DNA sequence: TAGTGGCT
DNA sequence: TAAG
């Protein structure tokens, strides 16, 4: 895979763990199509602020597409095939989403990634996501693929224990983070967003997180 | 298992 | 900023 080494040499791939990396600008060419597809998804399944089991309303607004969607409520976290807010199935995963997720995973060394869930997070200035693990999926063989659009963010990438000090990874429009294997359950989060409006997307950041949930 | 991507 |  000479392309992989070339990409590392050119700084387009940054390792942040044995099986975790940032693909700089990997989604840039598709960014407009991805953003347009988010608008379509949100028309059918509007962004909403979920309430955690502890009773706190999350600052980040969320929606989903694909066969399964991640949800939180007072009863816990889980994946559901039906959007509890609309009573309808989540919108289908747009082909440009699935293709990007598969090629990004392959570029990071995870061949054959076929996500059945895409959680879409909308960050506005001041919003954050505190340190957590993605552990509601059925098995952890598949990686997580995370796509950044819009405003800059600081991604926190920690260890397998919540108490492990996380690395701070700056993320920009078009960057893609992939983690799996021994890094699959690492704690991660996002620092409160600075208001530095993006030329295309304005004062927001959209994050697409692809998972194989079932 | 409980409890939980937030809070103090 | 760390920890529960």
PDB file of C-alpha atoms (C1' of nucleotides) in Angstrom:
ATOM      1  CA  UNK A   1       0.000   0.000   0.000  1.00  0.00           C
ATOM      2  CA  UNK A   2       2.512   2.674  -1.163  1.00  0.00           C
ATOM      3  CA  UNK A   3      -0.258   5.285  -1.125  1.00  0.00           C
ATOM      4  CA  UNK A   4      -0.544   4.908   2.632  1.00  0.00           C
ATOM      5  CA  UNK A   5       3.128   5.638   3.241  1.00  0.00           C
ATOM      6  CA  UNK A   6       3.081   8.535   0.799  1.00  0.00           C
ATOM      7  CA  UNK A   7       0.109   9.984   2.644  1.00  0.00           C
ATOM      8  CA  UNK A   8       1.884   9.656   5.988  1.00  0.00           C
ATOM      9  CA  UNK A   9       5.024  11.294   4.566  1.00  0.00           C
ATOM     10  CA  UNK A  10       2.994  14.197   3.222  1.00  0.00           C
ATOM     11  CA  UNK A  11       1.288  14.723   6.548  1.00  0.00           C
ATOM     12  CA  UNK A  12      -2.128  13.836   5.224  1.00  0.00           C
ATOM     13  CA  UNK A  13      -2.410  10.993   7.727  1.00  0.00           C
ATOM     14  CA  UNK A  14      -1.544  11.520  11.391  1.00  0.00           C
ATOM     15  CA  UNK A  15      -1.429   8.550  13.733  1.00  0.00           C
ATOM     16  CA  UNK A  16      -3.034   9.281  17.096  1.00  0.00           C
ATOM     17  CA  UNK A  17      -2.893   5.671  18.276  1.00  0.00           C
ATOM     18  CA  UNK A  18      -1.794   2.224  17.109  1.00  0.00           C
ATOM     19  CA  UNK A  19      -5.087   1.842  15.257  1.00  0.00           C
ATOM     20  CA  UNK A  20      -6.304   5.451  15.191  1.00  0.00           C
ATOM     21  CA  UNK A  21      -5.546   8.275  12.794  1.00  0.00           C
ATOM     22  CA  UNK A  22      -6.624  11.604  11.374  1.00  0.00           C
ATOM     23  CA  UNK A  23      -7.063  11.774   7.591  1.00  0.00           C
ATOM     24  CA  UNK A  24      -6.462  15.461   6.920  1.00  0.00           C
ATOM     25  CA  UNK A  25      -8.897  16.905   4.399  1.00  0.00           C
ATOM     26  CA  UNK A  26     -10.080  13.466   3.310  1.00  0.00           C
ATOM     27  CA  UNK A  27     -13.706  14.650   2.975  1.00  0.00           C
ATOM     28  CA  UNK A  28     -12.951  18.031   1.371  1.00  0.00           C
ATOM     29  CA  UNK A  29     -13.927  17.061  -2.157  1.00  0.00           C
ATOM     30  CA  UNK A  30     -17.299  15.748  -0.937  1.00  0.00           C
ATOM     31  CA  UNK A  31     -17.934  18.413   1.692  1.00  0.00           C
ATOM     32  CA  UNK A  32     -20.612  20.293  -0.233  1.00  0.00           C
ATOM     33  CA  UNK A  33     -22.477  17.098  -1.100  1.00  0.00           C
ATOM     34  CA  UNK A  34     -22.242  15.903   2.500  1.00  0.00           C
ATOM     35  CA  UNK A  35     -23.565  19.200   3.857  1.00  0.00           C
ATOM     36  CA  UNK A  36     -26.452  19.167   1.369  1.00  0.00           C
ATOM     37  CA  UNK A  37     -27.319  15.615   2.398  1.00  0.00           C
ATOM     38  CA  UNK A  38     -27.345  16.662   6.058  1.00  0.00           C
ATOM     39  CA  UNK A  39     -29.961  19.282   5.212  1.00  0.00           C
ATOM     40  CA  UNK A  40     -32.092  16.599   3.552  1.00  0.00           C
ATOM     41  CA  UNK A  41     -31.760  14.250   6.523  1.00  0.00           C
ATOM     42  CA  UNK A  42     -32.635  17.017   8.967  1.00  0.00           C
ATOM     43  CA  UNK A  43     -35.774  17.856   7.025  1.00  0.00           C
ATOM     44  CA  UNK A  44     -37.062  14.317   7.649  1.00  0.00           C
ATOM     45  CA  UNK A  45     -35.517  13.838  11.107  1.00  0.00           C
ATOM     46  CA  UNK A  46     -34.965  17.240  12.744  1.00  0.00           C
ATOM     47  CA  UNK A  47     -32.015  17.996  15.004  1.00  0.00           C
ATOM     48  CA  UNK A  48     -32.979  17.743  18.649  1.00  0.00           C
ATOM     49  CA  UNK A  49     -31.315  18.038  22.052  1.00  0.00           C
ATOM     50  CA  UNK A  50     -31.376  14.670  23.800  1.00  0.00           C
ATOM     51  CA  UNK A  51     -31.735  14.340  27.559  1.00  0.00           C
ATOM     52  CA  UNK A  52     -29.209  12.086  29.282  1.00  0.00           C
ATOM     53  CA  UNK A  53     -30.231   9.431  31.816  1.00  0.00           C
ATOM     54  CA  UNK A  54     -28.975  11.847  34.469  1.00  0.00           C
ATOM     55  CA  UNK A  55     -31.553  14.385  33.334  1.00  0.00           C
ATOM     56  CA  UNK A  56     -29.214  16.836  31.619  1.00  0.00           C
ATOM     57  CA  UNK A  57     -29.996  18.249  28.198  1.00  0.00           C
ATOM     58  CA  UNK A  58     -27.101  17.816  25.807  1.00  0.00           C
ATOM     59  CA  UNK A  59     -25.733  21.041  24.306  1.00  0.00           C
ATOM     60  CA  UNK A  60     -25.021  19.373  20.972  1.00  0.00           C
ATOM     61  CA  UNK A  61     -28.070  18.833  18.731  1.00  0.00           C
ATOM     62  CA  UNK A  62     -28.384  15.386  17.154  1.00  0.00           C
ATOM     63  CA  UNK A  63     -30.135  13.416  14.482  1.00  0.00           C
ATOM     64  CA  UNK A  64     -29.400  10.154  12.649  1.00  0.00           C
ATOM     65  CA  UNK A  65     -29.600   8.407   9.334  1.00  0.00           C
ATOM     66  CA  UNK A  66     -29.208   4.772   8.367  1.00  0.00           C
ATOM     67  CA  UNK A  67     -30.988   1.657   9.595  1.00  0.00           C
ATOM     68  CA  UNK A  68     -30.264   2.486  13.230  1.00  0.00           C
ATOM     69  CA  UNK A  69     -29.969   5.717  15.165  1.00  0.00           C
ATOM     70  CA  UNK A  70     -28.272   6.416  18.488  1.00  0.00           C
ATOM     71  CA  UNK A  71     -30.554   7.906  21.102  1.00  0.00           C
ATOM     72  CA  UNK A  72     -30.442   8.866  24.769  1.00  0.00           C
ATOM     73  CA  UNK A  73     -33.305   9.410  27.166  1.00  0.00           C
ATOM     74  CA  UNK A  74     -34.022   8.985  30.861  1.00  0.00           C
ATOM     75  CA  UNK A  75     -33.984   5.205  30.378  1.00  0.00           C
ATOM     76  CA  UNK A  76     -30.476   5.033  28.932  1.00  0.00           C
ATOM     77  CA  UNK A  77     -28.508   4.943  25.687  1.00  0.00           C
ATOM     78  CA  UNK A  78     -29.356   2.648  22.812  1.00  0.00           C
ATOM     79  CA  UNK A  79     -29.824   2.247  19.100  1.00  0.00           C
ATOM     80  CA  UNK A  80     -33.340   2.383  17.662  1.00  0.00           C
ATOM     81  CA  UNK A  81     -34.705   1.756  14.163  1.00  0.00           C
ATOM     82  CA  UNK A  82     -37.488   4.296  14.640  1.00  0.00           C
ATOM     83  CA  UNK A  83     -36.999   7.978  15.448  1.00  0.00           C
ATOM     84  CA  UNK A  84     -38.861   8.453  18.744  1.00  0.00           C
ATOM     85  CA  UNK A  85     -39.615  12.063  17.811  1.00  0.00           C
ATOM     86  CA  UNK A  86     -41.305  11.381  14.461  1.00  0.00           C
ATOM     87  CA  UNK A  87     -42.383   7.759  14.883  1.00  0.00           C
ATOM     88  CA  UNK A  88     -40.826   6.996  11.498  1.00  0.00           C
ATOM     89  CA  UNK A  89     -37.671   5.087  10.571  1.00  0.00           C
ATOM     90  CA  UNK A  90     -34.537   7.207  10.357  1.00  0.00           C
ATOM     91  CA  UNK A  91     -33.832   8.584   6.876  1.00  0.00           C
ATOM     92  CA  UNK A  92     -31.793   6.260   4.674  1.00  0.00           C
ATOM     93  CA  UNK A  93     -28.056   6.766   4.667  1.00  0.00           C
ATOM     94  CA  UNK A  94     -27.172   8.921   1.640  1.00  0.00           C
ATOM     95  CA  UNK A  95     -24.867   7.057  -0.787  1.00  0.00           C
ATOM     96  CA  UNK A  96     -22.232   9.803  -0.484  1.00  0.00           C
ATOM     97  CA  UNK A  97     -22.129   9.133   3.284  1.00  0.00           C
ATOM     98  CA  UNK A  98     -21.674   5.382   2.983  1.00  0.00           C
ATOM     99  CA  UNK A  99     -19.048   5.736   0.255  1.00  0.00           C
ATOM    100  CA  UNK A 100     -17.004   8.268   2.199  1.00  0.00           C
ATOM    101  CA  UNK A 101     -17.127   6.195   5.379  1.00  0.00           C
ATOM    102  CA  UNK A 102     -16.008   3.065   3.550  1.00  0.00           C
ATOM    103  CA  UNK A 103     -13.123   4.715   1.711  1.00  0.00           C
ATOM    104  CA  UNK A 104     -11.933   6.560   4.841  1.00  0.00           C
ATOM    105  CA  UNK A 105     -11.962   3.350   6.866  1.00  0.00           C
ATOM    106  CA  UNK A 106     -10.044   1.550   4.112  1.00  0.00           C
ATOM    107  CA  UNK A 107      -7.477   4.368   3.962  1.00  0.00           C
ATOM    108  CA  UNK A 108      -6.974   3.908   7.704  1.00  0.00           C
ATOM    109  CA  UNK A 109      -6.492   0.155   7.349  1.00  0.00           C
ATOM    110  CA  UNK A 110     -10.017  -1.100   8.060  1.00  0.00           C
ATOM    111  CA  UNK A 111     -11.237  -2.824   4.911  1.00  0.00           C
ATOM    112  CA  UNK A 112     -14.900  -3.658   4.379  1.00  0.00           C
ATOM    113  CA  UNK A 113     -16.440  -1.130   6.762  1.00  0.00           C
ATOM    114  CA  UNK A 114     -20.199  -1.004   6.081  1.00  0.00           C
ATOM    115  CA  UNK A 115     -21.868   1.294   8.633  1.00  0.00           C
ATOM    116  CA  UNK A 116     -25.553   0.848   9.439  1.00  0.00           C
ATOM    117  CA  UNK A 117     -25.761   3.980  11.604  1.00  0.00           C
ATOM    118  CA  UNK A 118     -24.696   7.586  11.202  1.00  0.00           C
ATOM    119  CA  UNK A 119     -25.088   9.927  14.159  1.00  0.00           C
ATOM    120  CA  UNK A 120     -25.118  13.562  13.036  1.00  0.00           C
ATOM    121  CA  UNK A 121     -24.042  16.091  15.665  1.00  0.00           C
ATOM    122  CA  UNK A 122     -24.532  19.829  15.251  1.00  0.00           C
ATOM    123  CA  UNK A 123     -22.257  21.979  17.409  1.00  0.00           C
ATOM    124  CA  UNK A 124     -22.912  25.666  17.873  1.00  0.00           C
ATOM    125  CA  UNK A 125     -20.551  28.125  19.605  1.00  0.00           C
ATOM    126  CA  UNK A 126     -19.976  27.089  23.226  1.00  0.00           C
ATOM    127  CA  UNK A 127     -21.343  23.566  22.831  1.00  0.00           C
ATOM    128  CA  UNK A 128     -19.286  20.527  23.778  1.00  0.00           C
ATOM    129  CA  UNK A 129     -19.314  16.769  24.159  1.00  0.00           C
ATOM    130  CA  UNK A 130     -17.704  15.491  27.312  1.00  0.00           C
ATOM    131  CA  UNK A 131     -15.434  12.478  27.452  1.00  0.00           C
ATOM    132  CA  UNK A 132     -17.233   9.204  26.698  1.00  0.00           C
ATOM    133  CA  UNK A 133     -16.851   5.836  24.986  1.00  0.00           C
ATOM    134  CA  UNK A 134     -18.816   4.573  21.984  1.00  0.00           C
ATOM    135  CA  UNK A 135     -19.953   1.302  23.503  1.00  0.00           C
ATOM    136  CA  UNK A 136     -23.564   0.780  22.552  1.00  0.00           C
ATOM    137  CA  UNK A 137     -22.699  -1.146  19.388  1.00  0.00           C
ATOM    138  CA  UNK A 138     -23.186  -4.903  19.246  1.00  0.00           C
ATOM    139  CA  UNK A 139     -19.574  -5.743  18.633  1.00  0.00           C
ATOM    140  CA  UNK A 140     -16.452  -3.677  18.521  1.00  0.00           C
ATOM    141  CA  UNK A 141     -14.831  -5.260  15.478  1.00  0.00           C
ATOM    142  CA  UNK A 142     -15.805  -2.362  13.222  1.00  0.00           C
ATOM    143  CA  UNK A 143     -14.072   1.009  13.573  1.00  0.00           C
ATOM    144  CA  UNK A 144     -15.616   4.410  14.217  1.00  0.00           C
ATOM    145  CA  UNK A 145     -15.368   6.970  11.405  1.00  0.00           C
ATOM    146  CA  UNK A 146     -15.871  10.628  12.322  1.00  0.00           C
ATOM    147  CA  UNK A 147     -16.178  13.398   9.715  1.00  0.00           C
ATOM    148  CA  UNK A 148     -15.777  17.114  10.542  1.00  0.00           C
ATOM    149  CA  UNK A 149     -17.577  19.848   8.596  1.00  0.00           C
ATOM    150  CA  UNK A 150     -17.735  23.562   9.292  1.00  0.00           C
ATOM    151  CA  UNK A 151     -16.062  25.295  12.224  1.00  0.00           C
ATOM    152  CA  UNK A 152     -12.813  24.128  13.796  1.00  0.00           C
ATOM    153  CA  UNK A 153     -12.944  21.993  16.924  1.00  0.00           C
ATOM    154  CA  UNK A 154     -10.551  20.482  19.432  1.00  0.00           C
ATOM    155  CA  UNK A 155     -11.070  16.725  19.607  1.00  0.00           C
ATOM    156  CA  UNK A 156     -10.113  15.035  22.870  1.00  0.00           C
ATOM    157  CA  UNK A 157      -8.689  11.562  22.367  1.00  0.00           C
ATOM    158  CA  UNK A 158      -8.098   9.771  25.640  1.00  0.00           C
ATOM    159  CA  UNK A 159      -7.283   6.257  26.763  1.00  0.00           C
ATOM    160  CA  UNK A 160      -9.256   3.225  27.838  1.00  0.00           C
ATOM    161  CA  UNK A 161      -9.753   4.690  31.322  1.00  0.00           C
ATOM    162  CA  UNK A 162     -11.711   7.870  31.800  1.00  0.00           C
ATOM    163  CA  UNK A 163      -8.925   9.179  33.998  1.00  0.00           C
ATOM    164  CA  UNK A 164      -6.321   8.962  31.191  1.00  0.00           C
ATOM    165  CA  UNK A 165      -5.333  12.457  30.114  1.00  0.00           C
ATOM    166  CA  UNK A 166      -6.635  12.976  26.585  1.00  0.00           C
ATOM    167  CA  UNK A 167      -4.619  14.313  23.679  1.00  0.00           C
ATOM    168  CA  UNK A 168      -5.957  17.478  22.068  1.00  0.00           C
ATOM    169  CA  UNK A 169      -6.353  17.072  18.327  1.00  0.00           C
ATOM    170  CA  UNK A 170      -7.349  20.126  16.275  1.00  0.00           C
ATOM    171  CA  UNK A 171      -9.951  19.215  13.658  1.00  0.00           C
ATOM    172  CA  UNK A 172     -10.910  21.251  10.633  1.00  0.00           C
ATOM    173  CA  UNK A 173     -13.464  21.187   7.837  1.00  0.00           C
ATOM    174  CA  UNK A 174     -12.962  18.012   5.820  1.00  0.00           C
ATOM    175  CA  UNK A 175     -10.863  16.097   8.353  1.00  0.00           C
ATOM    176  CA  UNK A 176     -11.789  12.490   9.112  1.00  0.00           C
ATOM    177  CA  UNK A 177     -10.816  10.583  12.262  1.00  0.00           C
ATOM    178  CA  UNK A 178     -10.859   6.778  12.272  1.00  0.00           C
ATOM    179  CA  UNK A 179     -10.310   4.576  15.306  1.00  0.00           C
ATOM    180  CA  UNK A 180     -10.754   0.835  15.812  1.00  0.00           C
ATOM    181  CA  UNK A 181      -9.043  -2.335  16.986  1.00  0.00           C
ATOM    182  CA  UNK A 182      -7.278  -1.785  20.290  1.00  0.00           C
ATOM    183  CA  UNK A 183      -8.252   1.914  20.110  1.00  0.00           C
ATOM    184  CA  UNK A 184     -11.951   1.219  19.526  1.00  0.00           C
ATOM    185  CA  UNK A 185     -13.048   1.922  23.119  1.00  0.00           C
ATOM    186  CA  UNK A 186     -10.887   4.939  23.822  1.00  0.00           C
ATOM    187  CA  UNK A 187     -12.599   7.815  25.594  1.00  0.00           C
ATOM    188  CA  UNK A 188     -13.125  10.871  23.417  1.00  0.00           C
ATOM    189  CA  UNK A 189     -14.958  14.174  23.371  1.00  0.00           C
ATOM    190  CA  UNK A 190     -14.980  17.728  22.012  1.00  0.00           C
ATOM    191  CA  UNK A 191     -13.994  20.952  23.833  1.00  0.00           C
ATOM    192  CA  UNK A 192     -16.469  23.849  23.827  1.00  0.00           C
ATOM    193  CA  UNK A 193     -16.514  25.371  20.348  1.00  0.00           C
ATOM    194  CA  UNK A 194     -15.023  28.768  19.603  1.00  0.00           C
ATOM    195  CA  UNK A 195     -17.182  31.034  17.476  1.00  0.00           C
ATOM    196  CA  UNK A 196     -15.083  31.362  14.359  1.00  0.00           C
ATOM    197  CA  UNK A 197     -17.630  31.181  11.541  1.00  0.00           C
ATOM    198  CA  UNK A 198     -16.875  28.905   8.611  1.00  0.00           C
ATOM    199  CA  UNK A 199     -17.118  30.403   5.085  1.00  0.00           C
ATOM    200  CA  UNK A 200     -19.563  27.730   3.899  1.00  0.00           C
ATOM    201  CA  UNK A 201     -21.357  26.569   7.021  1.00  0.00           C
ATOM    202  CA  UNK A 202     -21.355  29.665   9.221  1.00  0.00           C
ATOM    203  CA  UNK A 203     -21.319  29.424  13.024  1.00  0.00           C
ATOM    204  CA  UNK A 204     -21.726  25.689  13.303  1.00  0.00           C
ATOM    205  CA  UNK A 205     -19.841  22.446  13.117  1.00  0.00           C
ATOM    206  CA  UNK A 206     -21.423  19.287  11.778  1.00  0.00           C
ATOM    207  CA  UNK A 207     -19.938  15.953  12.771  1.00  0.00           C
ATOM    208  CA  UNK A 208     -20.878  12.679  11.113  1.00  0.00           C
ATOM    209  CA  UNK A 209     -20.082   9.597  13.178  1.00  0.00           C
ATOM    210  CA  UNK A 210     -20.364   6.290  11.342  1.00  0.00           C
ATOM    211  CA  UNK A 211     -20.801   3.070  13.277  1.00  0.00           C
ATOM    212  CA  UNK A 212     -21.701  -0.513  12.702  1.00  0.00           C
ATOM    213  CA  UNK A 213     -24.290  -0.838  15.453  1.00  0.00           C
ATOM    214  CA  UNK A 214     -25.930  -4.187  14.704  1.00  0.00           C
TER     215      UNK A 214
ATOM    216  C1'  DT B   1     -23.445  -4.794  36.083  1.00  0.00           C
ATOM    217  C1'  DA B   2     -25.191  -0.175  36.412  1.00  0.00           C
ATOM    218  C1'  DG B   3     -25.137   3.748  34.656  1.00  0.00           C
ATOM    219  C1'  DT B   4     -24.418   6.575  30.942  1.00  0.00           C
ATOM    220  C1'  DG B   5     -21.906  11.137  25.692  1.00  0.00           C
ATOM    221  C1'  DG B   6     -22.734  15.971  31.994  1.00  0.00           C
ATOM    222  C1'  DC B   7     -22.103  17.839  36.302  1.00  0.00           C
ATOM    223  C1'  DT B   8     -19.568  19.762  40.370  1.00  0.00           C
TER     224       DT B   8
ATOM    225  C1'  DT C   1      -7.551  20.611  35.509  1.00  0.00           C
ATOM    226  C1'  DA C   2      -8.708  15.955  37.620  1.00  0.00           C
ATOM    227  C1'  DA C   3     -11.871  12.802  39.478  1.00  0.00           C
ATOM    228  C1'  DG C   4     -15.938  10.539  40.729  1.00  0.00           C
TER     229       DG C   4
END
